[in-house]
Coordinates of C-alpha atoms in Angstrom, one line a residue:
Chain A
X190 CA -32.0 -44.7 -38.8
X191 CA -34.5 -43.1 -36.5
X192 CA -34.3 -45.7 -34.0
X193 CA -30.4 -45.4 -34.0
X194 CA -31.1 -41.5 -33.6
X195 CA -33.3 -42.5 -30.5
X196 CA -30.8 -45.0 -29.0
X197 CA -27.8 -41.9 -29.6
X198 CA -30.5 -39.8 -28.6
X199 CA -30.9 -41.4 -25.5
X200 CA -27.5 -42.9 -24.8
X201 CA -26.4 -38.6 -25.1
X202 CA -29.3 -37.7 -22.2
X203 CA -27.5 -40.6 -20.2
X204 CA -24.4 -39.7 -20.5
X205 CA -25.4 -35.7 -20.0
X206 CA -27.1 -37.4 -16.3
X207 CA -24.2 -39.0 -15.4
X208 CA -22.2 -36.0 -16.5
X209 CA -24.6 -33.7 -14.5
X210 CA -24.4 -36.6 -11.3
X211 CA -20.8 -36.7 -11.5
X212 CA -20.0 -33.2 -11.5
X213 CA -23.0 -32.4 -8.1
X214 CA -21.5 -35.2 -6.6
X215 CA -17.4 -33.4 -7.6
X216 CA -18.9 -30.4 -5.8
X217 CA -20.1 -32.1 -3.0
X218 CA -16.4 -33.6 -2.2
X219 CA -14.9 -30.6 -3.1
X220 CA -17.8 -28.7 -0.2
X221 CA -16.8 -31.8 2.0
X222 CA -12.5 -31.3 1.5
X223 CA -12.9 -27.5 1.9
X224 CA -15.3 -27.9 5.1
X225 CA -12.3 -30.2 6.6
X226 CA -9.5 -28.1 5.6
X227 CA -11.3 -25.0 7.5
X228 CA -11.8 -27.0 10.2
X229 CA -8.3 -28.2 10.2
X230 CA -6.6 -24.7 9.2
X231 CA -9.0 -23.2 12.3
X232 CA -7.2 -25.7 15.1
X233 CA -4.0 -25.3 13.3
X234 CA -4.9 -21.6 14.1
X235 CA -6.0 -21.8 17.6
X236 CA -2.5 -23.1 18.0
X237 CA -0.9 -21.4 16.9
X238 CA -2.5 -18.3 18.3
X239 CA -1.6 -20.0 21.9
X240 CA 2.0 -19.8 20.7
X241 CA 2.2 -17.0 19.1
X242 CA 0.6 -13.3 19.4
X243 CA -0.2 -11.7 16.1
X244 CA 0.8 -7.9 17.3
X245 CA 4.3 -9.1 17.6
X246 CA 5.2 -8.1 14.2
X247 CA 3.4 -4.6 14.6
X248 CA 6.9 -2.9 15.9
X249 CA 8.5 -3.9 12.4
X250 CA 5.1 -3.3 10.1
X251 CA 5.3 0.3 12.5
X252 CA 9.3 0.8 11.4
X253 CA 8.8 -0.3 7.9
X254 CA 5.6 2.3 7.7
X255 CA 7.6 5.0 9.5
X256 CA 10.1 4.8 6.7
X257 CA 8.1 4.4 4.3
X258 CA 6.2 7.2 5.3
X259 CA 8.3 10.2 5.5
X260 CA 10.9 8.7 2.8
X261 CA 8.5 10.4 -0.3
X262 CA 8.3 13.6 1.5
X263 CA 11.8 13.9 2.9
X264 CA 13.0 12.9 -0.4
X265 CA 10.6 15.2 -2.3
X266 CA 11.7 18.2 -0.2
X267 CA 15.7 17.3 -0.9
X268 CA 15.0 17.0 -4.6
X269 CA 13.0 20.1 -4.5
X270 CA 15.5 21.9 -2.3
X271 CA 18.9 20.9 -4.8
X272 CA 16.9 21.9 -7.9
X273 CA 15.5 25.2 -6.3
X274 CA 19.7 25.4 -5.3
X275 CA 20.2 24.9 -9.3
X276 CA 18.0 27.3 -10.6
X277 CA 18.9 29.6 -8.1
X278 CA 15.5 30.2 -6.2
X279 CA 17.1 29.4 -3.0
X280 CA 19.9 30.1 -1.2
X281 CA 22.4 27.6 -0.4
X282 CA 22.5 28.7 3.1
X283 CA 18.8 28.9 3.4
X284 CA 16.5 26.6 5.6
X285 CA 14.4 24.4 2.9
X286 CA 11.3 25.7 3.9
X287 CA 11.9 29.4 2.6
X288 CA 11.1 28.6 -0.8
X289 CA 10.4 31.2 -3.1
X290 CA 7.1 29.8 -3.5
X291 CA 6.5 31.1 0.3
X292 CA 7.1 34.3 -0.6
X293 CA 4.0 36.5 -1.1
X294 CA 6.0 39.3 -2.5
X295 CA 7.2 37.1 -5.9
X296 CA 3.7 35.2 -6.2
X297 CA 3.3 37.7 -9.3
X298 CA 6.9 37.7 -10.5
X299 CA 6.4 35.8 -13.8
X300 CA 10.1 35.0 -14.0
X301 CA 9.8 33.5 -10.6
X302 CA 6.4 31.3 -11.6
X303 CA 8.6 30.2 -14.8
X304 CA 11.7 28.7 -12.5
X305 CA 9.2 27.1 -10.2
X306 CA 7.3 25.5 -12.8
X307 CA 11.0 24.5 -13.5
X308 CA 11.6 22.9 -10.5
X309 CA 8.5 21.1 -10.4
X310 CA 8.9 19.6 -14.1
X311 CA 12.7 18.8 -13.1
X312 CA 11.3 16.7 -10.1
X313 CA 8.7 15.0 -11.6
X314 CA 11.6 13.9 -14.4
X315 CA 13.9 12.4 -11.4
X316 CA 10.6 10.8 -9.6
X317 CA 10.5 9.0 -13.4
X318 CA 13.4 7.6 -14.0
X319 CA 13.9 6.9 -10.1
X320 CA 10.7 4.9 -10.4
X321 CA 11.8 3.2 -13.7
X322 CA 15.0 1.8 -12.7
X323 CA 13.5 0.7 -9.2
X324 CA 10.4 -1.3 -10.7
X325 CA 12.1 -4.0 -12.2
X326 CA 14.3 -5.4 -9.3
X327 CA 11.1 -5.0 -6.6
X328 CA 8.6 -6.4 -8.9
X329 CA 11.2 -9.5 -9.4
X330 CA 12.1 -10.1 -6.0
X331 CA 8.3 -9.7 -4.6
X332 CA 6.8 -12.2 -6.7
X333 CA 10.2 -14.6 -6.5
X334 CA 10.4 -14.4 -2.5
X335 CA 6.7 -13.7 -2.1
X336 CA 5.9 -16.7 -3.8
X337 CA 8.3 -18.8 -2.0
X338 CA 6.7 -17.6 1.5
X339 CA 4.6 -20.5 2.5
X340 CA 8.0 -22.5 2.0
X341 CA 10.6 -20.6 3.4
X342 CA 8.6 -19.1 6.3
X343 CA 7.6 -15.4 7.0
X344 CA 10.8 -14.0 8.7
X345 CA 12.6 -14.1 5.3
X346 CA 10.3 -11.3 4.1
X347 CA 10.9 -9.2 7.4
X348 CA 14.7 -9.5 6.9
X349 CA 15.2 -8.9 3.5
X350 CA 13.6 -5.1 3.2
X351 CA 15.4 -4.5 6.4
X352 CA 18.6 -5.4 4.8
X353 CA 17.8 -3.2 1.9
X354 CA 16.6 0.2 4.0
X355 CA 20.0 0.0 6.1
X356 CA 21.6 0.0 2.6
X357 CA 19.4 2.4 0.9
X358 CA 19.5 5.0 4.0
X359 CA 23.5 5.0 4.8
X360 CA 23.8 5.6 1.0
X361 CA 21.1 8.9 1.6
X362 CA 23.1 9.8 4.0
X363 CA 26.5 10.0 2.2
X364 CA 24.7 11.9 -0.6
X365 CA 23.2 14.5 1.8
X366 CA 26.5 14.7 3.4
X367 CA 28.7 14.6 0.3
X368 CA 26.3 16.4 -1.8
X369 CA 26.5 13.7 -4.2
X370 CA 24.8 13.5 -7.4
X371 CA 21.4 12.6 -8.4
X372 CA 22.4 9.3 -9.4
X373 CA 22.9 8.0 -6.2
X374 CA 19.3 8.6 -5.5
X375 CA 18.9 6.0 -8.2
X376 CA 21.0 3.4 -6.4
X377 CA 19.8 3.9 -3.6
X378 CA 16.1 2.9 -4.7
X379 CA 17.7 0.3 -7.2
X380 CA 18.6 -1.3 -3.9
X381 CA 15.7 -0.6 -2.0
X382 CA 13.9 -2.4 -5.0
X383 CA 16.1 -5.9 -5.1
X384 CA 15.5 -6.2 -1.7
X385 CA 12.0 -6.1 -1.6
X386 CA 11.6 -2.8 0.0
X387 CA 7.9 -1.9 1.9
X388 CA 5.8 -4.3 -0.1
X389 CA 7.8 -7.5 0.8
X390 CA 7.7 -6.8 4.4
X391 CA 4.1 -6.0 4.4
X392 CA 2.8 -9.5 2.6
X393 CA 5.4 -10.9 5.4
X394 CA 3.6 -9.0 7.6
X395 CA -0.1 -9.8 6.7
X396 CA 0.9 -13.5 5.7
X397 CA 2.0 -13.3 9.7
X398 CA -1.1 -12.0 11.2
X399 CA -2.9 -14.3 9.0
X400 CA -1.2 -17.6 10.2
X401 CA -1.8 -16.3 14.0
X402 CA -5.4 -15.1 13.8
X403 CA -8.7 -17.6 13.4
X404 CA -11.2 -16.3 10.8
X405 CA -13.4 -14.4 13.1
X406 CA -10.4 -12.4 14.6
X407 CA -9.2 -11.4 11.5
X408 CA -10.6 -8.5 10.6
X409 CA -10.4 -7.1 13.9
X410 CA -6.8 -8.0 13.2
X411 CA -6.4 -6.3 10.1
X412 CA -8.1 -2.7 11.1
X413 CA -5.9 -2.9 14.2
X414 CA -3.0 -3.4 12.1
X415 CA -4.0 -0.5 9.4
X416 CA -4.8 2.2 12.7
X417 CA -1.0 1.2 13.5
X418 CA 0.3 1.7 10.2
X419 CA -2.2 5.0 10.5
X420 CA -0.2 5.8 13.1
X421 CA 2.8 6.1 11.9
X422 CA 1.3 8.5 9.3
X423 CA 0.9 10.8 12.5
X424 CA 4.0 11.3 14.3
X425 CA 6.5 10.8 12.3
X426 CA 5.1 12.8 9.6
X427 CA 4.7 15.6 11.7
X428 CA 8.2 15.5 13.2
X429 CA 9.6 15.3 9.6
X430 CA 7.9 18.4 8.9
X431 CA 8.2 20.4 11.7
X432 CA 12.2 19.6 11.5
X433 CA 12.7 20.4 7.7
X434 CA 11.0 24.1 8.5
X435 CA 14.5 24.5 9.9
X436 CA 16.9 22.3 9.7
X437 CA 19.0 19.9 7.7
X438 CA 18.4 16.4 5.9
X439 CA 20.8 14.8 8.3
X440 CA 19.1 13.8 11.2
X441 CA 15.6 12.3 9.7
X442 CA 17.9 10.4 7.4
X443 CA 20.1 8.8 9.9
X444 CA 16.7 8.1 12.1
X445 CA 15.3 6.3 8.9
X446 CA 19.1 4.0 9.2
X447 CA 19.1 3.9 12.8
X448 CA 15.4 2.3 13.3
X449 CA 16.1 0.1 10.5
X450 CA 18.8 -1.4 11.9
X451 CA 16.7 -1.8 15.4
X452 CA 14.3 -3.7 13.3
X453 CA 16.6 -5.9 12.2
X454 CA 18.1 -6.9 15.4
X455 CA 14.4 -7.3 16.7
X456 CA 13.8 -9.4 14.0
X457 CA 16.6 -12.1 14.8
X458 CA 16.1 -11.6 18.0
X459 CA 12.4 -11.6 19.6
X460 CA 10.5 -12.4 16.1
X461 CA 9.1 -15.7 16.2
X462 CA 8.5 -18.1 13.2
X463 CA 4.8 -18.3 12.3
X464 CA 5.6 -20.8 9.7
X465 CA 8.2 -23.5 9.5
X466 CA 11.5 -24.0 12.3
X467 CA 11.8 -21.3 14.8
X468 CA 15.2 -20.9 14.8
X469 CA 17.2 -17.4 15.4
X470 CA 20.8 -18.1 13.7
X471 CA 22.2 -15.7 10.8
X472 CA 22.6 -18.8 9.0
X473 CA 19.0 -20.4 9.0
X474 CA 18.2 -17.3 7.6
X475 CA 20.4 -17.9 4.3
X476 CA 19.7 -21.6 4.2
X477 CA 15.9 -20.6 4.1
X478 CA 16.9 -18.2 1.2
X479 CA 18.5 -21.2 -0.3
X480 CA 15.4 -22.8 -0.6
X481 CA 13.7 -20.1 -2.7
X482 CA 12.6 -21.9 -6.1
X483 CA 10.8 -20.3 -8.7
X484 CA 8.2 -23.5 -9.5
X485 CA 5.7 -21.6 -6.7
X486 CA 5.5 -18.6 -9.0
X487 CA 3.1 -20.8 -10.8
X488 CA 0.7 -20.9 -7.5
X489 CA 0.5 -16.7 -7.9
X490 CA -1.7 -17.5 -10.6
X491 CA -3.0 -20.8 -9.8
X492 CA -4.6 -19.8 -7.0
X493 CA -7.3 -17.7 -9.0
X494 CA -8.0 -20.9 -11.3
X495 CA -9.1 -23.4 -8.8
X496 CA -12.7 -24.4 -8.5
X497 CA -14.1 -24.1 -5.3
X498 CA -17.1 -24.2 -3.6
X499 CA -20.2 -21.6 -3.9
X500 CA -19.0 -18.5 -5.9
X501 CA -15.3 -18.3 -3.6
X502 CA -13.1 -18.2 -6.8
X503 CA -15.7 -15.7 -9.2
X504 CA -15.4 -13.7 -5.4
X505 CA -11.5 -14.6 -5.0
X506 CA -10.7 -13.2 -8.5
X507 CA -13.1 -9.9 -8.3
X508 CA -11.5 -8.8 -4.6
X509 CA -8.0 -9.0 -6.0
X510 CA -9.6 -6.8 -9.0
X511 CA -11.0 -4.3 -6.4
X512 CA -7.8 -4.5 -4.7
X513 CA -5.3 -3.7 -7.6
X514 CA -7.7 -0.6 -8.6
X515 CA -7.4 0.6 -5.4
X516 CA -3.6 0.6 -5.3
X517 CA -3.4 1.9 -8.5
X518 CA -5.8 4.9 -7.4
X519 CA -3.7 5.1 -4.1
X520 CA -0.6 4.8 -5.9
X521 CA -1.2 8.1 -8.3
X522 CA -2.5 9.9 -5.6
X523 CA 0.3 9.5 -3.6
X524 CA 3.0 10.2 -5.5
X525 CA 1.8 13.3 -7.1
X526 CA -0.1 15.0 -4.3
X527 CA 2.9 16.2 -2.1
X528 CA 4.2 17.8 -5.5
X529 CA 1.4 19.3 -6.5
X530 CA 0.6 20.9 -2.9
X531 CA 4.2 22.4 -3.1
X532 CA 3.5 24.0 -6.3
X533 CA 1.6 27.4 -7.2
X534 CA -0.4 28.9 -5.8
X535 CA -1.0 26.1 -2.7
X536 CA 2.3 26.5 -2.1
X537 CA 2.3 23.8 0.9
X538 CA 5.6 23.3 2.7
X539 CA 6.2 20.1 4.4
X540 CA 4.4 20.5 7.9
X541 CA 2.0 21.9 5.7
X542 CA 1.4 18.5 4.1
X543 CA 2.4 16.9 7.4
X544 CA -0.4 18.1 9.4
X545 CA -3.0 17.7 6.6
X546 CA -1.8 13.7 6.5
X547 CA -2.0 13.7 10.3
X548 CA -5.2 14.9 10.5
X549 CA -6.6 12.6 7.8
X550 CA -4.7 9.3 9.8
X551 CA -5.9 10.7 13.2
X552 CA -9.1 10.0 12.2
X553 CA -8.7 6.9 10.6
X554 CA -7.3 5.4 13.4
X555 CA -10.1 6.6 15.7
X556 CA -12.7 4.8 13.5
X557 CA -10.7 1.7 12.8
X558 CA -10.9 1.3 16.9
X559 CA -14.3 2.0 16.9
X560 CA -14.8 -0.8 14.0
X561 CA -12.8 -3.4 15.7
X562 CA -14.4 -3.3 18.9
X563 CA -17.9 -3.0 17.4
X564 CA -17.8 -6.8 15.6
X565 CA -20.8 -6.9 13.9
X566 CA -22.3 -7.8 10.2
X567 CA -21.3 -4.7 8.8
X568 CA -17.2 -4.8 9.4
X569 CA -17.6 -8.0 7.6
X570 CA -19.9 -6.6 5.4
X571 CA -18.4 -5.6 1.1
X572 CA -21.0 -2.5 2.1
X573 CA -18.2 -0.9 3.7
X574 CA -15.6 -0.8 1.1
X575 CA -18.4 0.2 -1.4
X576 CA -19.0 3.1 0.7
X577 CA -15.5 3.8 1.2
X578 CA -14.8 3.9 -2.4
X579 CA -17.0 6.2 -3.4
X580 CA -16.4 8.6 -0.7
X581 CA -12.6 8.7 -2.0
X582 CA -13.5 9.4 -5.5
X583 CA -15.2 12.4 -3.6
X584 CA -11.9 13.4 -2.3
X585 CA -10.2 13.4 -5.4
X586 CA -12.4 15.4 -7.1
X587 CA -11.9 17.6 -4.5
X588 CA -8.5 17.9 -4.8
X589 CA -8.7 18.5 -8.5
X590 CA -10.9 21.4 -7.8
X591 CA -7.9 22.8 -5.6
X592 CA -6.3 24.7 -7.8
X593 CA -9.5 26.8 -8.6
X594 CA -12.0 26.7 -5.7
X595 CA -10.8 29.7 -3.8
X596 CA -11.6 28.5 -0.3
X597 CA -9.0 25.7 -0.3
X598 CA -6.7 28.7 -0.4
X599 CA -8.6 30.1 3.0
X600 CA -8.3 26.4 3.8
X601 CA -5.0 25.7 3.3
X602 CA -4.3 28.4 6.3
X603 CA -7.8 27.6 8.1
X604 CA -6.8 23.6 8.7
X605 CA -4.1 24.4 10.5
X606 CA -5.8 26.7 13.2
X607 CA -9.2 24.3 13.0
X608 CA -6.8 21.6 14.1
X609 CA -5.2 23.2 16.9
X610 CA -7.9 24.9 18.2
Chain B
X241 CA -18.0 25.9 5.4
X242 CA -13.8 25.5 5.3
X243 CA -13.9 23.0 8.7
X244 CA -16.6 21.0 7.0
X245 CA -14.8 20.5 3.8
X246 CA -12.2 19.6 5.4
X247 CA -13.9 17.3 7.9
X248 CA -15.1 15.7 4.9
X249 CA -11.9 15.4 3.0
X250 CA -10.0 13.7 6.0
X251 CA -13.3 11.3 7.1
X252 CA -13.2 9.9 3.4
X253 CA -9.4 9.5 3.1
X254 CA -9.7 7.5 6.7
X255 CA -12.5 4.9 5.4
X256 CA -10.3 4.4 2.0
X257 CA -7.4 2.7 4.2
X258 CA -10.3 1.0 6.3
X259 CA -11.7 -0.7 2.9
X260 CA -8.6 -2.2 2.5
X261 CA -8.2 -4.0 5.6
X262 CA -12.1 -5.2 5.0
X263 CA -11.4 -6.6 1.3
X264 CA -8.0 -8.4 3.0
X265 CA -10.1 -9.8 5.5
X266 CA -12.4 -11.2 3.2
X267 CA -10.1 -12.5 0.4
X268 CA -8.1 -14.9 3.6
X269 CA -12.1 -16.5 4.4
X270 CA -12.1 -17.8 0.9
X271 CA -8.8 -19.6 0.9
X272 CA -6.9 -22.4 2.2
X273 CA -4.2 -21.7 4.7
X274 CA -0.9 -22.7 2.1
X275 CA -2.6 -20.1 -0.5
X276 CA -2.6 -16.8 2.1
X277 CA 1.0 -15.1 0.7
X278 CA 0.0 -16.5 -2.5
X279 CA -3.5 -14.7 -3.4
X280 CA -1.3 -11.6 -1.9
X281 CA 0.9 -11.9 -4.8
X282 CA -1.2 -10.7 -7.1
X283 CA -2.6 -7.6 -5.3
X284 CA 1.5 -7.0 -4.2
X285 CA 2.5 -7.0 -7.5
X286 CA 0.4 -4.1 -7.8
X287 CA 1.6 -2.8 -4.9
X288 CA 5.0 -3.2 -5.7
X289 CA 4.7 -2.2 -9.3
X290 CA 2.1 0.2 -9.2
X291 CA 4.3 2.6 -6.8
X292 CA 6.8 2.6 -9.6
X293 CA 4.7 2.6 -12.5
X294 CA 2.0 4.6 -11.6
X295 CA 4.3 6.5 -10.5
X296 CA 6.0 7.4 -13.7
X297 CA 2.4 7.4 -15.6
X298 CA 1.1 10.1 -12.8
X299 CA 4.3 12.0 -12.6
X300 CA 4.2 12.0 -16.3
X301 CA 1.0 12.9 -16.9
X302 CA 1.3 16.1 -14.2
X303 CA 4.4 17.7 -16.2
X304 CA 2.6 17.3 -19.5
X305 CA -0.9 19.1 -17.4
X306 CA 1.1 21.4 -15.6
X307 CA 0.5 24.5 -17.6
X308 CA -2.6 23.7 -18.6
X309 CA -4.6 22.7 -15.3
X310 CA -2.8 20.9 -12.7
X311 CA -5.6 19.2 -11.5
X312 CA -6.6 16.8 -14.1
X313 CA -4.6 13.8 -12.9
X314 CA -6.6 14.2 -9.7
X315 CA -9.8 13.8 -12.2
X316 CA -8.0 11.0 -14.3
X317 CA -7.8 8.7 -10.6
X318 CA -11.0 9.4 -9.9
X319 CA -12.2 7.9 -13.1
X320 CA -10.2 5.1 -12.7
X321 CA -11.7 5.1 -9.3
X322 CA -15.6 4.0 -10.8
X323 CA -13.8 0.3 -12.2
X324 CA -13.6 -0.8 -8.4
X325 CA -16.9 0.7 -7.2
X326 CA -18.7 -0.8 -10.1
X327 CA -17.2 -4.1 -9.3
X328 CA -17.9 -3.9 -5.8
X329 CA -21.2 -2.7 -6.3

């Protein structure tokens, strides 16, 4: 009995070493694929770099930014402006930016505070169920066509949002026009959401510069392409507001259509292929939207499951994590800053909030330069995120405190000369 | 004191956007060139859903603080803010 508990004994450390051999050597193949496949991916690279320039999809990543961009605060301004109409703060025939929140004489005018509050509560309701209804469709058709994107090629994912803007803005436009109800506002982001709107474009986008950059050029890439997206957090913020001090909802709306549309055409026209046929015909473009399947869905998650060499997949899986907190953070602070500036006692109007944005992206793109030319250790280094990161949790504490730390109200009129001066 | 805490506000909201170019960077290095839109997905649908959704949950959150101090939602994200610096860290 003992000696069969030996021989078992024994036969188990075996096995355990050839286990143990088995697996090292596993690794080792797995090291040797993944050295080949970066190698091979890196001259599959540096080819297509020589055909293709990265920056070429810039002008659509700056379009879709631009619109994306000024579409909360032009939107939160019109929904502000019809429900200050309905509760009869404004008047009718008054510019938007003459709220009664403006108005230093009804500051302490309780009935006033109430309507505002009104307003505010009334907003935040519409921003709900526009946001509920629009979640659905964009979720379904990012991961469906996102998914399918290393099939179908990258200009799908430029096209589609396009589409969905031009069809999203000429409906805007009726309702500013028309003075049509709030439900169209729901369409319209219903429709903005089924064809993928800003997310889609950007993973085309990113999935582009990616396919036409080697690893070392990358990053560089990447902070170029955030200063031009920081860019259009600049100027076209600041025209928005500078125009909605005085005037109408027309005009940035049918700017919003018209660039869309330019995109579109520059799409077709001058965009090249990263990945798969280059070819420019309406109809390629549906037979590659034929082609969508929904078996690659499974690779969303796949990807995170795959063993790979040293600690890529425990890294892989805890970036993603860092990268969905962030957008969640990012996410709440943007939709609920512009609204909360507006309200008492900040009482920002929209070049208000323009030129506090434009300042914060001015600066942003100055450094991202300065990073991308200066490639060293620490632009590929996590310590700058880390860094990052805290600093923002910083901010927002700051902007918590708003509402009580009395020199944001000296600030709020301070910025504005500090930045002109 | 006012242009300083301002600098600061605008310097920190600059580097936020700057992390996430860094951590897209460094996610591409560790994959093969058929997974780059795919180990996207998973941030995107974030993206995608967490515009909505947070969204609603922020917006939400605000009307129900409103009245009682507007800026707790700002305190609530920067909470939520400490899961990503602890995992980074």
């Amino acid at each position: 009995m003992f000696l069969s508990y030996h021989k078992n004994k024994k036969y188990y450390i075996n096995e355990k070493k050839v286990n143990v051999i088995y697996k090292a050597r596993k690794k080792m193949e797995l090291a040797n694929t993944s050295i080949v496949k970066s190698d091979q991916n890196n001259s599959s690279h540096q080819q297509r770099q020589i055909l293709f320039r990265w920056w070429i999809v810039l002008p659509i990543v700056v379009v879709s930014m631009t619109t994306a961009t000024t579409d909360p605060i032009l939107l939160n301004d019109l929904m502000i402006r019809r429900y200050q109409t309905e509760y009869g703060l404004i008047n009718t025939s008054s510019p938007s930016s003459e709220t009664a929140c403006s108005d230093e004489d009804v500051q302490n005018n309780s009935q006033i505070v109430e309507l505002s509050i009104k307003v505010q509560k009334s907003v935040s309701r519409l921003n709900i169920i526009m946001a509920g209804v629009g979640a659905l469709p964009a979720v379904l058709t990012y991961i469906i066509v996102g998914a399918n994107s290393d099939r179908i090629g990258r200009k799908p994912l430029l096209i589609l949002p396009c589409i969905g803007r031009i069809i999203r803005f000429s409906i805007l436009l009726a309702l500013v026009e028309l003075n049509l109800s709030d439900v169209w506002l729901i369409i319209s982001n219903v429709i903005d959401g089924l064809f993928g709107s800003n997310s889609v474009l950007l993973l085309g986008a990113i999935a582009y510069i990616t396919d036409c950059t080697t690893d070392k050029e990358r990053s560089r890439a990447m902070l170029l392409e955030e200063a031009a997206v920081a860019l259009t957090r600049i100027f076209p913020l600041l025209g928005i507001g500078f125009w909605l001090q005085k005037h109408g909802y027309t005009l940035p709306v049918a700017i919003n259509l018209g660039i869309n549309i330019a995109a579109l055409i520059y799409i077709f026209i001058l965009q090249p292929e990263s990945r798969g046929e280059n070819n420019r015909k309406i109809f390629y473009f549906i037979k590659q939207l034929k082609q969508i399947r929904l078996s690659p869905i499974r690779g969303t998650y796949q990807v995170f499951l795959i063993k790979r060499p040293r600690n890529d997949q425990q890294s892989i899986i805890l970036l993603t994590l860092t990268q969905i907190m962030l957008f969640i953070i990012l996410f709440g602070f943007v939709s609920i800053h512009p609204l909360y500036l507006y309200g008492k006692p900040l009482c920002f109007n929209a070049l208000d909030l323009a030129i506090l944005t434009s300042a914060q992206f001015s600066l942003m793109i100055f450094i991202s330069i300065i990073l991308s030319l200066w490639q060293t250790r620490f632009t590929n280094s996590l310590l700058l995120p880390l860094i990052g990161i805290l600093l923002y949790i910083i901010h927002l504490v700051f902007f918590g405190l708003a509402h009580t730390v009395w020199f944001l109200y000296l600030g709020k009129i301070k910025i504005i000369e500090w930045i002109f001066q | 004191m006012i242009a300083f805490f301002f600098c600061l506000a605008v310097f920190i909201g600059c580097l936020f956007f700057v992390v996430m170019a860094v951590l897209r960077s460094h996610l591409t290095k560790l994959v093969n060139e058929t997974e780059f839109a795919l180990v996207f997905i998973a941030t995107g649908i974030v993206e995608t859903l967490g515009s909505y959704v947070v969204g609603i949950v922020t917006n939400a959150i605000y009307a129900r603080t409103i009245e009682i101090y507007p800026g707790i939602i700002f305190f609530i994200l920067a909470i939520i803010g400490i899961i990503p610096l602890a995992i980074n860290g």
